[in-house]
Amino acid sequence: MSAHTGSHHGTQATRRSPFADAWATVQPQCTTLAGMSVPETFAAAYEMPVMLADMSFLPRIGCKGPGAAEWLATQQLRLPGKHNRWLAHRGGVIARLGMTEYFLESSAVDTWTEQFPQPQHPQVAPVLRQDASLLLCGERVHELLLQVCSYDCAALNPDDHEAVMTQMIGVSVLMIAVAHEPYPRYRLWCDPSFATYLWHHLSEIAAELGGGPVGWRQLREFGLCFSNDGVNP
């Protein structure tokens, strides 16, 4: 479960976002975070009724096996008590995806997953996580989700900490609701091979609703970044 080397502003990117081919066509201003080139601002962006942001740069790891919970507990982590649930941890996310599989993601500021050791447990196997990841938010985000998702996302209560596997435009995604104030916010993860397809379709529908892509700095300027969004203010 090797970790990526963290990077900061002005350093050279060592990783490429799965969404890069899609958002590069609109030439956002980028910076480097966690070793990945990240859209910081989009020229035409302002606070819109539907916004999508590339969060693929956030460092993440995974592990599974009958000894996974026991081993993670030795790392002083509080784990979800049920499968398909998640908890916030140091600005990031700890999700239990099945009975014995766990997914851990850092924030942009506190990249705690990068310091994780390899599991030294005979019943734990590392899981490589190279997900494409998005934040969807805005006052009209549910109108977008109704068009693309087979799950009633409006029924997701952030306080319930559910982690839902669903289909979005035919793509399997993992989704959580991270906040509903001042606007609903959802994080989602999918196989990186579907990233360009997903971005194009979501951005087209967002545009029809008066929205579009934003960079992580713009999210902060709009007051839409909270600790369990994975990007700390």
PDB file of C-alpha atoms in Angstrom:
ATOM      1  CA  MET A   1       0.000   0.000   0.000  1.00  0.00           C
ATOM      2  CA  SER A   2       2.651   2.441  -1.101  1.00  0.00           C
ATOM      3  CA  ALA A   3       1.906   6.142  -0.781  1.00  0.00           C
ATOM      4  CA  HIS A   4       2.454   8.964  -3.231  1.00  0.00           C
ATOM      5  CA  THR A   5       4.988  11.645  -2.405  1.00  0.00           C
ATOM      6  CA  GLY A   6       3.277  14.891  -1.465  1.00  0.00           C
ATOM      7  CA  SER A   7       3.927  18.028  -3.535  1.00  0.00           C
ATOM      8  CA  HIS A   8       3.201  21.689  -2.996  1.00  0.00           C
ATOM      9  CA  HIS A   9       2.725  24.838  -5.053  1.00  0.00           C
ATOM     10  CA  GLY A  10       5.448  25.315  -7.637  1.00  0.00           C
ATOM     11  CA  THR A  11       6.690  21.735  -7.580  1.00  0.00           C
ATOM     12  CA  GLN A  12       6.594  19.447 -10.573  1.00  0.00           C
ATOM     13  CA  ALA A  13       3.582  17.191 -10.960  1.00  0.00           C
ATOM     14  CA  THR A  14       4.386  13.483 -10.897  1.00  0.00           C
ATOM     15  CA  ARG A  15       0.808  12.246 -11.333  1.00  0.00           C
ATOM     16  CA  ARG A  16      -1.804  13.054 -13.962  1.00  0.00           C
ATOM     17  CA  SER A  17      -5.495  13.420 -13.203  1.00  0.00           C
ATOM     18  CA  PRO A  18      -7.790  10.906 -14.931  1.00  0.00           C
ATOM     19  CA  PHE A  19      -9.928  13.945 -15.868  1.00  0.00           C
ATOM     20  CA  ALA A  20      -7.025  15.915 -17.387  1.00  0.00           C
ATOM     21  CA  ASP A  21      -7.935  15.267 -21.038  1.00  0.00           C
ATOM     22  CA  ALA A  22     -11.441  16.584 -20.364  1.00  0.00           C
ATOM     23  CA  TRP A  23     -10.720  19.763 -18.408  1.00  0.00           C
ATOM     24  CA  ALA A  24      -7.541  20.643 -20.349  1.00  0.00           C
ATOM     25  CA  THR A  25      -9.702  21.727 -23.301  1.00  0.00           C
ATOM     26  CA  VAL A  26     -10.920  24.752 -21.301  1.00  0.00           C
ATOM     27  CA  GLN A  27      -7.411  25.595 -20.048  1.00  0.00           C
ATOM     28  CA  PRO A  28      -7.900  26.109 -16.308  1.00  0.00           C
ATOM     29  CA  GLN A  29      -5.182  27.691 -14.216  1.00  0.00           C
ATOM     30  CA  CYS A  30      -3.452  24.797 -12.448  1.00  0.00           C
ATOM     31  CA  THR A  31      -1.224  24.193  -9.478  1.00  0.00           C
ATOM     32  CA  THR A  32       0.354  21.036  -8.031  1.00  0.00           C
ATOM     33  CA  LEU A  33      -1.046  19.302  -4.986  1.00  0.00           C
ATOM     34  CA  ALA A  34      -0.090  15.848  -3.713  1.00  0.00           C
ATOM     35  CA  GLY A  35       2.057  15.394  -6.805  1.00  0.00           C
ATOM     36  CA  MET A  36      -0.787  16.016  -9.289  1.00  0.00           C
ATOM     37  CA  SER A  37      -1.588  18.974 -11.534  1.00  0.00           C
ATOM     38  CA  VAL A  38      -4.849  20.358 -10.145  1.00  0.00           C
ATOM     39  CA  PRO A  39      -7.325  22.854 -11.641  1.00  0.00           C
ATOM     40  CA  GLU A  40      -7.131  25.825  -9.297  1.00  0.00           C
ATOM     41  CA  THR A  41      -9.409  28.222 -11.189  1.00  0.00           C
ATOM     42  CA  PHE A  42     -11.462  28.130 -14.382  1.00  0.00           C
ATOM     43  CA  ALA A  43     -11.563  31.465 -16.209  1.00  0.00           C
ATOM     44  CA  ALA A  44     -15.339  31.601 -16.631  1.00  0.00           C
ATOM     45  CA  ALA A  45     -16.209  30.154 -13.246  1.00  0.00           C
ATOM     46  CA  TYR A  46     -18.256  31.918 -10.603  1.00  0.00           C
ATOM     47  CA  GLU A  47     -20.563  30.606  -7.914  1.00  0.00           C
ATOM     48  CA  MET A  48     -23.004  28.606 -10.017  1.00  0.00           C
ATOM     49  CA  PRO A  49     -26.143  26.541  -9.351  1.00  0.00           C
ATOM     50  CA  VAL A  50     -24.255  23.335 -10.265  1.00  0.00           C
ATOM     51  CA  MET A  51     -20.488  22.938  -9.861  1.00  0.00           C
ATOM     52  CA  LEU A  52     -18.111  20.052 -10.393  1.00  0.00           C
ATOM     53  CA  ALA A  53     -14.510  19.911  -9.223  1.00  0.00           C
ATOM     54  CA  ASP A  54     -11.739  17.380  -9.841  1.00  0.00           C
ATOM     55  CA  MET A  55     -10.653  15.857  -6.520  1.00  0.00           C
ATOM     56  CA  SER A  56      -8.562  13.034  -7.960  1.00  0.00           C
ATOM     57  CA  PHE A  57      -5.362  14.504  -6.481  1.00  0.00           C
ATOM     58  CA  LEU A  58      -6.303  13.559  -2.913  1.00  0.00           C
ATOM     59  CA  PRO A  59      -4.011  10.721  -1.720  1.00  0.00           C
ATOM     60  CA  ARG A  60      -5.885   7.489  -1.028  1.00  0.00           C
ATOM     61  CA  ILE A  61      -5.149   3.890  -0.125  1.00  0.00           C
ATOM     62  CA  GLY A  62      -7.145   0.725   0.469  1.00  0.00           C
ATOM     63  CA  CYS A  63      -6.914  -2.662   2.107  1.00  0.00           C
ATOM     64  CA  LYS A  64      -9.056  -5.743   2.488  1.00  0.00           C
ATOM     65  CA  GLY A  65      -9.147  -9.090   4.189  1.00  0.00           C
ATOM     66  CA  PRO A  66     -10.474 -10.711   7.363  1.00  0.00           C
ATOM     67  CA  GLY A  67      -7.736  -9.007   9.387  1.00  0.00           C
ATOM     68  CA  ALA A  68      -8.201  -5.521   7.906  1.00  0.00           C
ATOM     69  CA  ALA A  69     -10.236  -4.037  10.769  1.00  0.00           C
ATOM     70  CA  GLU A  70      -7.823  -5.430  13.361  1.00  0.00           C
ATOM     71  CA  TRP A  71      -4.791  -4.068  11.518  1.00  0.00           C
ATOM     72  CA  LEU A  72      -6.318  -0.612  10.922  1.00  0.00           C
ATOM     73  CA  ALA A  73      -7.231  -0.414  14.591  1.00  0.00           C
ATOM     74  CA  THR A  74      -3.535  -0.749  15.425  1.00  0.00           C
ATOM     75  CA  GLN A  75      -3.032   2.479  13.430  1.00  0.00           C
ATOM     76  CA  GLN A  76      -5.259   4.340  15.927  1.00  0.00           C
ATOM     77  CA  LEU A  77      -8.134   4.732  13.473  1.00  0.00           C
ATOM     78  CA  ARG A  78     -11.823   4.831  14.336  1.00  0.00           C
ATOM     79  CA  LEU A  79     -13.605   2.660  11.782  1.00  0.00           C
ATOM     80  CA  PRO A  80     -17.217   2.603  10.574  1.00  0.00           C
ATOM     81  CA  GLY A  81     -19.211   0.031  12.531  1.00  0.00           C
ATOM     82  CA  LYS A  82     -21.147  -1.155   9.474  1.00  0.00           C
ATOM     83  CA  HIS A  83     -20.283  -1.825   5.860  1.00  0.00           C
ATOM     84  CA  ASN A  84     -21.254   0.841   3.293  1.00  0.00           C
ATOM     85  CA  ARG A  85     -20.563   3.569   5.840  1.00  0.00           C
ATOM     86  CA  TRP A  86     -17.858   6.239   6.171  1.00  0.00           C
ATOM     87  CA  LEU A  87     -16.363   8.500   8.826  1.00  0.00           C
ATOM     88  CA  ALA A  88     -14.437  11.762   8.614  1.00  0.00           C
ATOM     89  CA  HIS A  89     -10.819  11.562   9.777  1.00  0.00           C
ATOM     90  CA  ARG A  90      -8.288  14.414   9.827  1.00  0.00           C
ATOM     91  CA  GLY A  91     -10.084  16.201   6.995  1.00  0.00           C
ATOM     92  CA  GLY A  92     -10.386  13.033   4.921  1.00  0.00           C
ATOM     93  CA  VAL A  93     -12.528   9.921   4.667  1.00  0.00           C
ATOM     94  CA  ILE A  94     -12.445   6.378   6.035  1.00  0.00           C
ATOM     95  CA  ALA A  95     -15.020   4.191   4.267  1.00  0.00           C
ATOM     96  CA  ARG A  96     -15.961   0.578   4.858  1.00  0.00           C
ATOM     97  CA  LEU A  97     -16.982  -0.701   1.434  1.00  0.00           C
ATOM     98  CA  GLY A  98     -17.766  -4.293   2.348  1.00  0.00           C
ATOM     99  CA  MET A  99     -17.538  -6.565   5.328  1.00  0.00           C
ATOM    100  CA  THR A 100     -13.713  -6.608   5.132  1.00  0.00           C
ATOM    101  CA  GLU A 101     -12.672  -3.850   2.667  1.00  0.00           C
ATOM    102  CA  TYR A 102     -11.659  -0.301   3.618  1.00  0.00           C
ATOM    103  CA  PHE A 103     -10.928   2.851   1.641  1.00  0.00           C
ATOM    104  CA  LEU A 104      -8.958   5.747   3.164  1.00  0.00           C
ATOM    105  CA  GLU A 105      -8.469   9.199   1.632  1.00  0.00           C
ATOM    106  CA  SER A 106      -6.513  12.195   2.935  1.00  0.00           C
ATOM    107  CA  SER A 107      -7.328  15.879   2.705  1.00  0.00           C
ATOM    108  CA  ALA A 108      -5.279  18.275   0.587  1.00  0.00           C
ATOM    109  CA  VAL A 109      -3.616  19.753   3.663  1.00  0.00           C
ATOM    110  CA  ASP A 110      -3.128  16.721   5.900  1.00  0.00           C
ATOM    111  CA  THR A 111      -1.958  13.854   3.671  1.00  0.00           C
ATOM    112  CA  TRP A 112      -2.027  11.268   6.445  1.00  0.00           C
ATOM    113  CA  THR A 113      -2.497   8.284   4.115  1.00  0.00           C
ATOM    114  CA  GLU A 114       0.991   8.906   2.716  1.00  0.00           C
ATOM    115  CA  GLN A 115       2.581   7.884   6.011  1.00  0.00           C
ATOM    116  CA  PHE A 116       0.723   4.595   6.258  1.00  0.00           C
ATOM    117  CA  PRO A 117       2.912   1.493   6.568  1.00  0.00           C
ATOM    118  CA  GLN A 118       2.499  -1.609   4.464  1.00  0.00           C
ATOM    119  CA  PRO A 119       0.186  -4.035   6.277  1.00  0.00           C
ATOM    120  CA  GLN A 120       2.210  -6.604   8.183  1.00  0.00           C
ATOM    121  CA  HIS A 121      -0.692  -8.966   8.729  1.00  0.00           C
ATOM    122  CA  PRO A 122      -1.214 -12.338   7.062  1.00  0.00           C
ATOM    123  CA  GLN A 123      -4.922 -11.637   6.542  1.00  0.00           C
ATOM    124  CA  VAL A 124      -4.653  -8.138   5.036  1.00  0.00           C
ATOM    125  CA  ALA A 125      -3.981  -7.295   1.388  1.00  0.00           C
ATOM    126  CA  PRO A 126      -3.365  -3.777   0.014  1.00  0.00           C
ATOM    127  CA  VAL A 127      -5.788  -2.428  -2.603  1.00  0.00           C
ATOM    128  CA  LEU A 128      -4.442   0.012  -5.180  1.00  0.00           C
ATOM    129  CA  ARG A 129      -6.696   3.094  -5.361  1.00  0.00           C
ATOM    130  CA  GLN A 130      -6.234   5.231  -8.467  1.00  0.00           C
ATOM    131  CA  ASP A 131      -9.813   6.484  -8.576  1.00  0.00           C
ATOM    132  CA  ALA A 132     -11.108   9.391 -10.573  1.00  0.00           C
ATOM    133  CA  SER A 133     -12.876  11.539  -7.989  1.00  0.00           C
ATOM    134  CA  LEU A 134     -15.272  14.488  -8.163  1.00  0.00           C
ATOM    135  CA  LEU A 135     -17.069  16.909  -5.908  1.00  0.00           C
ATOM    136  CA  LEU A 136     -20.564  17.814  -7.150  1.00  0.00           C
ATOM    137  CA  CYS A 137     -22.372  20.668  -5.429  1.00  0.00           C
ATOM    138  CA  GLY A 138     -24.795  23.545  -5.850  1.00  0.00           C
ATOM    139  CA  GLU A 139     -28.400  24.479  -5.279  1.00  0.00           C
ATOM    140  CA  ARG A 140     -29.480  22.640  -8.479  1.00  0.00           C
ATOM    141  CA  VAL A 141     -27.206  19.615  -8.129  1.00  0.00           C
ATOM    142  CA  HIS A 142     -30.174  17.316  -7.451  1.00  0.00           C
ATOM    143  CA  GLU A 143     -31.622  18.253 -10.850  1.00  0.00           C
ATOM    144  CA  LEU A 144     -28.406  17.046 -12.446  1.00  0.00           C
ATOM    145  CA  LEU A 145     -28.331  13.865 -10.370  1.00  0.00           C
ATOM    146  CA  LEU A 146     -31.913  13.016 -11.277  1.00  0.00           C
ATOM    147  CA  GLN A 147     -30.849  12.930 -14.924  1.00  0.00           C
ATOM    148  CA  VAL A 148     -27.749  10.800 -14.495  1.00  0.00           C
ATOM    149  CA  CYS A 149     -28.031   8.633 -11.384  1.00  0.00           C
ATOM    150  CA  SER A 150     -30.123   5.551 -10.634  1.00  0.00           C
ATOM    151  CA  TYR A 151     -30.119   6.341  -6.903  1.00  0.00           C
ATOM    152  CA  ASP A 152     -32.256   8.939  -5.117  1.00  0.00           C
ATOM    153  CA  CYS A 153     -29.325  11.063  -4.008  1.00  0.00           C
ATOM    154  CA  ALA A 154     -31.560  13.608  -2.294  1.00  0.00           C
ATOM    155  CA  ALA A 155     -32.384  10.878   0.239  1.00  0.00           C
ATOM    156  CA  LEU A 156     -28.727  10.646   1.325  1.00  0.00           C
ATOM    157  CA  ASN A 157     -28.367  12.292   4.727  1.00  0.00           C
ATOM    158  CA  PRO A 158     -24.770  13.355   5.480  1.00  0.00           C
ATOM    159  CA  ASP A 159     -25.370  12.601   9.159  1.00  0.00           C
ATOM    160  CA  ASP A 160     -26.061   8.937   8.303  1.00  0.00           C
ATOM    161  CA  HIS A 161     -22.616   8.568   6.697  1.00  0.00           C
ATOM    162  CA  GLU A 162     -23.812   6.160   4.022  1.00  0.00           C
ATOM    163  CA  ALA A 163     -21.446   5.084   1.233  1.00  0.00           C
ATOM    164  CA  VAL A 164     -23.541   4.118  -1.788  1.00  0.00           C
ATOM    165  CA  MET A 165     -22.513   2.114  -4.832  1.00  0.00           C
ATOM    166  CA  THR A 166     -24.668   3.192  -7.762  1.00  0.00           C
ATOM    167  CA  GLN A 167     -24.702   3.807 -11.514  1.00  0.00           C
ATOM    168  CA  MET A 168     -24.141   7.243 -13.023  1.00  0.00           C
ATOM    169  CA  ILE A 169     -24.621   7.461 -16.805  1.00  0.00           C
ATOM    170  CA  GLY A 170     -23.855   3.743 -16.897  1.00  0.00           C
ATOM    171  CA  VAL A 171     -20.665   4.099 -14.824  1.00  0.00           C
ATOM    172  CA  SER A 172     -20.318   2.417 -11.429  1.00  0.00           C
ATOM    173  CA  VAL A 173     -19.535   5.028  -8.786  1.00  0.00           C
ATOM    174  CA  LEU A 174     -19.086   5.204  -5.039  1.00  0.00           C
ATOM    175  CA  MET A 175     -20.947   8.213  -3.616  1.00  0.00           C
ATOM    176  CA  ILE A 176     -21.242   9.938  -0.262  1.00  0.00           C
ATOM    177  CA  ALA A 177     -23.052  13.098   0.825  1.00  0.00           C
ATOM    178  CA  VAL A 178     -20.643  15.349   2.728  1.00  0.00           C
ATOM    179  CA  ALA A 179     -22.796  18.404   3.483  1.00  0.00           C
ATOM    180  CA  HIS A 180     -26.154  19.997   2.667  1.00  0.00           C
ATOM    181  CA  GLU A 181     -25.458  23.572   3.828  1.00  0.00           C
ATOM    182  CA  PRO A 182     -25.375  26.036   2.200  1.00  0.00           C
ATOM    183  CA  TYR A 183     -25.738  23.667  -0.789  1.00  0.00           C
ATOM    184  CA  PRO A 184     -25.878  19.896  -1.174  1.00  0.00           C
ATOM    185  CA  ARG A 185     -22.405  18.425  -1.737  1.00  0.00           C
ATOM    186  CA  TYR A 186     -21.493  14.958  -2.949  1.00  0.00           C
ATOM    187  CA  ARG A 187     -18.174  13.196  -3.383  1.00  0.00           C
ATOM    188  CA  LEU A 188     -17.931  10.386  -5.908  1.00  0.00           C
ATOM    189  CA  TRP A 189     -15.230   7.974  -7.054  1.00  0.00           C
ATOM    190  CA  CYS A 190     -15.065   5.790 -10.165  1.00  0.00           C
ATOM    191  CA  ASP A 191     -12.698   3.728 -12.297  1.00  0.00           C
ATOM    192  CA  PRO A 192     -10.281   6.176 -13.990  1.00  0.00           C
ATOM    193  CA  SER A 193     -10.915   4.661 -17.430  1.00  0.00           C
ATOM    194  CA  PHE A 194     -14.400   6.258 -17.375  1.00  0.00           C
ATOM    195  CA  ALA A 195     -13.228   9.689 -16.208  1.00  0.00           C
ATOM    196  CA  THR A 196     -13.307  11.586 -19.513  1.00  0.00           C
ATOM    197  CA  TYR A 197     -16.712  10.157 -20.425  1.00  0.00           C
ATOM    198  CA  LEU A 198     -18.150  11.049 -17.035  1.00  0.00           C
ATOM    199  CA  TRP A 199     -16.699  14.584 -16.983  1.00  0.00           C
ATOM    200  CA  HIS A 200     -18.016  15.425 -20.456  1.00  0.00           C
ATOM    201  CA  HIS A 201     -21.538  14.266 -19.679  1.00  0.00           C
ATOM    202  CA  LEU A 202     -21.728  15.871 -16.247  1.00  0.00           C
ATOM    203  CA  SER A 203     -20.277  19.187 -17.439  1.00  0.00           C
ATOM    204  CA  GLU A 204     -22.721  19.297 -20.376  1.00  0.00           C
ATOM    205  CA  ILE A 205     -25.719  18.766 -18.109  1.00  0.00           C
ATOM    206  CA  ALA A 206     -24.305  21.210 -15.556  1.00  0.00           C
ATOM    207  CA  ALA A 207     -24.024  23.822 -18.336  1.00  0.00           C
ATOM    208  CA  GLU A 208     -27.688  23.306 -19.228  1.00  0.00           C
ATOM    209  CA  LEU A 209     -28.514  24.081 -15.591  1.00  0.00           C
ATOM    210  CA  GLY A 210     -26.349  27.209 -15.578  1.00  0.00           C
ATOM    211  CA  GLY A 211     -23.278  25.574 -14.038  1.00  0.00           C
ATOM    212  CA  GLY A 212     -19.896  24.144 -14.881  1.00  0.00           C
ATOM    213  CA  PRO A 213     -16.453  23.209 -13.555  1.00  0.00           C
ATOM    214  CA  VAL A 214     -14.642  25.058 -10.782  1.00  0.00           C
ATOM    215  CA  GLY A 215     -11.170  24.739  -9.301  1.00  0.00           C
ATOM    216  CA  TRP A 216     -10.378  23.820  -5.717  1.00  0.00           C
ATOM    217  CA  ARG A 217      -9.359  27.414  -4.865  1.00  0.00           C
ATOM    218  CA  GLN A 218     -12.686  28.701  -6.172  1.00  0.00           C
ATOM    219  CA  LEU A 219     -14.501  26.242  -3.929  1.00  0.00           C
ATOM    220  CA  ARG A 220     -12.662  27.771  -1.006  1.00  0.00           C
ATOM    221  CA  GLU A 221     -13.510  31.302  -2.139  1.00  0.00           C
ATOM    222  CA  PHE A 222     -17.181  30.335  -2.335  1.00  0.00           C
ATOM    223  CA  GLY A 223     -17.059  28.936   1.200  1.00  0.00           C
ATOM    224  CA  LEU A 224     -17.812  25.430  -0.049  1.00  0.00           C
ATOM    225  CA  CYS A 225     -14.800  23.607   1.414  1.00  0.00           C
ATOM    226  CA  PHE A 226     -15.209  21.839   4.700  1.00  0.00           C
ATOM    227  CA  SER A 227     -13.033  19.254   6.393  1.00  0.00           C
ATOM    228  CA  ASN A 228     -14.909  16.184   5.188  1.00  0.00           C
ATOM    229  CA  ASP A 229     -14.955  17.498   1.615  1.00  0.00           C
ATOM    230  CA  GLY A 230     -11.277  16.520   1.666  1.00  0.00           C
ATOM    231  CA  VAL A 231     -10.054  20.101   1.164  1.00  0.00           C
ATOM    232  CA  ASN A 232      -9.509  22.133   4.295  1.00  0.00           C
ATOM    233  CA  PRO A 233      -9.997  25.920   4.261  1.00  0.00           C
TER     234      PRO A 233
END
